[in-house]
Amino acid sequence: MFRAGSDYRKGNKIFEKNHRIMPQSAALLYSLGIEKVPVFRKIRTGIISTGTEIHNGMIKNTNAVLIQGFMKELALHLNLSVQFPMTSIKQEKYYCQACEKYDAVFTTGGVSVA
């Protein structure tokens, strides 16, 4: 039996599994007396772009912009975005550190302008 003015009964499913909590979701939960819910931590990601032409600003890093757009659609959190020239000695170290620190690391290379 519904309580007067309520839309849900105890035991009703409010959201599907893996529902993304939006402001309206939080308001609904709060109206039902639910102030805490179990959630997943956002996936931490990084983008490492290589290519001297990108690093030196000779061409725009459109690949990274595209990847960031897809990440945003998937509600992934970008924690790292770095660019290296093609011959950087720091690259390998960064790859290793990034793979240890982040859940997913996207790598992309430039297109030669030479």
PDB file of C-alpha atoms in Angstrom:
ATOM      1  CA  MET A   1       0.000   0.000   0.000  1.00  0.00           C
ATOM      2  CA  PHE A   2       1.274   3.490  -0.866  1.00  0.00           C
ATOM      3  CA  ARG A   3       1.546   6.136   1.780  1.00  0.00           C
ATOM      4  CA  ALA A   4      -0.419   9.282   0.842  1.00  0.00           C
ATOM      5  CA  GLY A   5       1.726  11.479  -1.429  1.00  0.00           C
ATOM      6  CA  SER A   6       4.360   8.824  -2.148  1.00  0.00           C
ATOM      7  CA  ASP A   7       5.249   7.266  -5.467  1.00  0.00           C
ATOM      8  CA  TYR A   8       7.206   4.259  -4.202  1.00  0.00           C
ATOM      9  CA  ARG A   9       6.769   1.383  -1.790  1.00  0.00           C
ATOM     10  CA  LYS A  10       9.436  -0.269   0.281  1.00  0.00           C
ATOM     11  CA  GLY A  11      11.223  -2.774  -1.962  1.00  0.00           C
ATOM     12  CA  ASN A  12      10.523  -0.956  -5.239  1.00  0.00           C
ATOM     13  CA  LYS A  13      13.494  -0.655  -7.582  1.00  0.00           C
ATOM     14  CA  ILE A  14      14.272   3.052  -7.939  1.00  0.00           C
ATOM     15  CA  PHE A  15      17.156   2.863 -10.436  1.00  0.00           C
ATOM     16  CA  GLU A  16      18.675   0.230 -12.685  1.00  0.00           C
ATOM     17  CA  LYS A  17      22.069  -1.215 -11.822  1.00  0.00           C
ATOM     18  CA  ASN A  18      24.968   1.137 -12.715  1.00  0.00           C
ATOM     19  CA  HIS A  19      22.642   4.166 -12.837  1.00  0.00           C
ATOM     20  CA  ARG A  20      24.631   7.392 -13.025  1.00  0.00           C
ATOM     21  CA  ILE A  21      23.666   9.600 -10.093  1.00  0.00           C
ATOM     22  CA  MET A  22      22.598  12.995 -11.406  1.00  0.00           C
ATOM     23  CA  PRO A  23      21.215  15.917  -9.362  1.00  0.00           C
ATOM     24  CA  GLN A  24      17.636  14.765  -9.956  1.00  0.00           C
ATOM     25  CA  SER A  25      18.598  11.243  -8.819  1.00  0.00           C
ATOM     26  CA  ALA A  26      20.091  12.636  -5.610  1.00  0.00           C
ATOM     27  CA  ALA A  27      16.932  14.673  -4.974  1.00  0.00           C
ATOM     28  CA  LEU A  28      14.720  11.608  -5.453  1.00  0.00           C
ATOM     29  CA  LEU A  29      16.872   9.512  -3.121  1.00  0.00           C
ATOM     30  CA  TYR A  30      16.846  12.263  -0.513  1.00  0.00           C
ATOM     31  CA  SER A  31      13.041  12.555  -0.760  1.00  0.00           C
ATOM     32  CA  LEU A  32      12.876   8.848   0.066  1.00  0.00           C
ATOM     33  CA  GLY A  33      15.084   9.325   3.128  1.00  0.00           C
ATOM     34  CA  ILE A  34      18.147   7.796   1.468  1.00  0.00           C
ATOM     35  CA  GLU A  35      21.187   9.946   2.193  1.00  0.00           C
ATOM     36  CA  LYS A  36      23.972   7.482   1.380  1.00  0.00           C
ATOM     37  CA  VAL A  37      24.339   5.010  -1.482  1.00  0.00           C
ATOM     38  CA  PRO A  38      27.254   2.796  -2.542  1.00  0.00           C
ATOM     39  CA  VAL A  39      29.035   4.206  -5.581  1.00  0.00           C
ATOM     40  CA  PHE A  40      32.020   3.362  -7.759  1.00  0.00           C
ATOM     41  CA  ARG A  41      35.097   5.563  -7.908  1.00  0.00           C
ATOM     42  CA  LYS A  42      35.480   7.326 -11.239  1.00  0.00           C
ATOM     43  CA  ILE A  43      37.974   5.648 -13.513  1.00  0.00           C
ATOM     44  CA  ARG A  44      41.241   7.594 -13.505  1.00  0.00           C
ATOM     45  CA  THR A  45      42.673   8.046 -16.970  1.00  0.00           C
ATOM     46  CA  GLY A  46      45.518   9.681 -18.801  1.00  0.00           C
ATOM     47  CA  ILE A  47      46.468  10.612 -22.336  1.00  0.00           C
ATOM     48  CA  ILE A  48      50.074  10.539 -23.484  1.00  0.00           C
ATOM     49  CA  SER A  49      50.619  12.075 -26.909  1.00  0.00           C
ATOM     50  CA  THR A  50      53.887  11.731 -28.785  1.00  0.00           C
ATOM     51  CA  GLY A  51      55.292  13.485 -31.781  1.00  0.00           C
ATOM     52  CA  THR A  52      57.677  16.363 -32.183  1.00  0.00           C
ATOM     53  CA  GLU A  53      55.206  18.206 -34.413  1.00  0.00           C
ATOM     54  CA  ILE A  54      52.586  18.076 -31.651  1.00  0.00           C
ATOM     55  CA  HIS A  55      55.022  18.855 -28.844  1.00  0.00           C
ATOM     56  CA  ASN A  56      56.399  21.875 -30.701  1.00  0.00           C
ATOM     57  CA  GLY A  57      52.920  23.140 -31.637  1.00  0.00           C
ATOM     58  CA  MET A  58      53.406  22.593 -35.372  1.00  0.00           C
ATOM     59  CA  ILE A  59      50.093  20.741 -35.567  1.00  0.00           C
ATOM     60  CA  LYS A  60      47.149  20.606 -33.190  1.00  0.00           C
ATOM     61  CA  ASN A  61      46.703  17.557 -30.999  1.00  0.00           C
ATOM     62  CA  THR A  62      43.261  16.658 -32.354  1.00  0.00           C
ATOM     63  CA  ASN A  63      43.596  13.010 -31.289  1.00  0.00           C
ATOM     64  CA  ALA A  64      43.795  14.013 -27.626  1.00  0.00           C
ATOM     65  CA  VAL A  65      40.777  16.315 -28.008  1.00  0.00           C
ATOM     66  CA  LEU A  66      38.790  13.465 -29.584  1.00  0.00           C
ATOM     67  CA  ILE A  67      39.778  11.012 -26.849  1.00  0.00           C
ATOM     68  CA  GLN A  68      38.885  13.574 -24.164  1.00  0.00           C
ATOM     69  CA  GLY A  69      35.452  14.000 -25.745  1.00  0.00           C
ATOM     70  CA  PHE A  70      34.784  10.259 -25.655  1.00  0.00           C
ATOM     71  CA  MET A  71      36.043  10.135 -22.073  1.00  0.00           C
ATOM     72  CA  LYS A  72      33.653  12.908 -21.068  1.00  0.00           C
ATOM     73  CA  GLU A  73      30.713  11.042 -22.649  1.00  0.00           C
ATOM     74  CA  LEU A  74      31.647   7.997 -20.588  1.00  0.00           C
ATOM     75  CA  ALA A  75      32.059  10.066 -17.392  1.00  0.00           C
ATOM     76  CA  LEU A  76      35.745   9.166 -17.164  1.00  0.00           C
ATOM     77  CA  HIS A  77      37.970  11.539 -15.223  1.00  0.00           C
ATOM     78  CA  LEU A  78      41.062  12.839 -17.026  1.00  0.00           C
ATOM     79  CA  ASN A  79      43.948  12.998 -14.574  1.00  0.00           C
ATOM     80  CA  LEU A  80      46.898  13.290 -16.945  1.00  0.00           C
ATOM     81  CA  SER A  81      47.466  14.821 -20.349  1.00  0.00           C
ATOM     82  CA  VAL A  82      51.064  15.126 -21.484  1.00  0.00           C
ATOM     83  CA  GLN A  83      52.887  15.541 -24.794  1.00  0.00           C
ATOM     84  CA  PHE A  84      56.386  14.380 -25.691  1.00  0.00           C
ATOM     85  CA  PRO A  85      58.610  14.843 -28.720  1.00  0.00           C
ATOM     86  CA  MET A  86      59.117  11.595 -30.612  1.00  0.00           C
ATOM     87  CA  THR A  87      62.614  11.025 -29.230  1.00  0.00           C
ATOM     88  CA  SER A  88      62.044  11.930 -25.587  1.00  0.00           C
ATOM     89  CA  ILE A  89      63.940   9.810 -23.072  1.00  0.00           C
ATOM     90  CA  LYS A  90      61.273  10.618 -20.462  1.00  0.00           C
ATOM     91  CA  GLN A  91      58.595   8.762 -22.468  1.00  0.00           C
ATOM     92  CA  GLU A  92      59.275   5.244 -21.256  1.00  0.00           C
ATOM     93  CA  LYS A  93      59.443   6.371 -17.632  1.00  0.00           C
ATOM     94  CA  TYR A  94      56.158   8.269 -18.016  1.00  0.00           C
ATOM     95  CA  TYR A  95      54.444   5.278 -19.641  1.00  0.00           C
ATOM     96  CA  CYS A  96      55.464   3.019 -16.769  1.00  0.00           C
ATOM     97  CA  GLN A  97      54.482   5.497 -14.058  1.00  0.00           C
ATOM     98  CA  ALA A  98      51.172   6.340 -15.732  1.00  0.00           C
ATOM     99  CA  CYS A  99      50.216   2.672 -16.099  1.00  0.00           C
ATOM    100  CA  GLU A 100      50.864   2.134 -12.393  1.00  0.00           C
ATOM    101  CA  LYS A 101      48.983   5.248 -11.283  1.00  0.00           C
ATOM    102  CA  TYR A 102      45.913   5.326 -13.585  1.00  0.00           C
ATOM    103  CA  ASP A 103      43.221   2.814 -14.454  1.00  0.00           C
ATOM    104  CA  ALA A 104      43.515   3.463 -18.204  1.00  0.00           C
ATOM    105  CA  VAL A 105      46.141   5.293 -20.259  1.00  0.00           C
ATOM    106  CA  PHE A 106      45.502   6.271 -23.859  1.00  0.00           C
ATOM    107  CA  THR A 107      48.486   6.858 -26.097  1.00  0.00           C
ATOM    108  CA  THR A 108      48.439   8.637 -29.398  1.00  0.00           C
ATOM    109  CA  GLY A 109      51.104   9.696 -31.870  1.00  0.00           C
ATOM    110  CA  GLY A 110      51.344  12.615 -34.242  1.00  0.00           C
ATOM    111  CA  VAL A 111      51.514  12.537 -38.001  1.00  0.00           C
ATOM    112  CA  SER A 112      54.802  13.682 -39.414  1.00  0.00           C
ATOM    113  CA  VAL A 113      54.843  17.032 -41.133  1.00  0.00           C
ATOM    114  CA  ALA A 114      58.307  16.512 -42.595  1.00  0.00           C
TER     115      ALA A 114
END
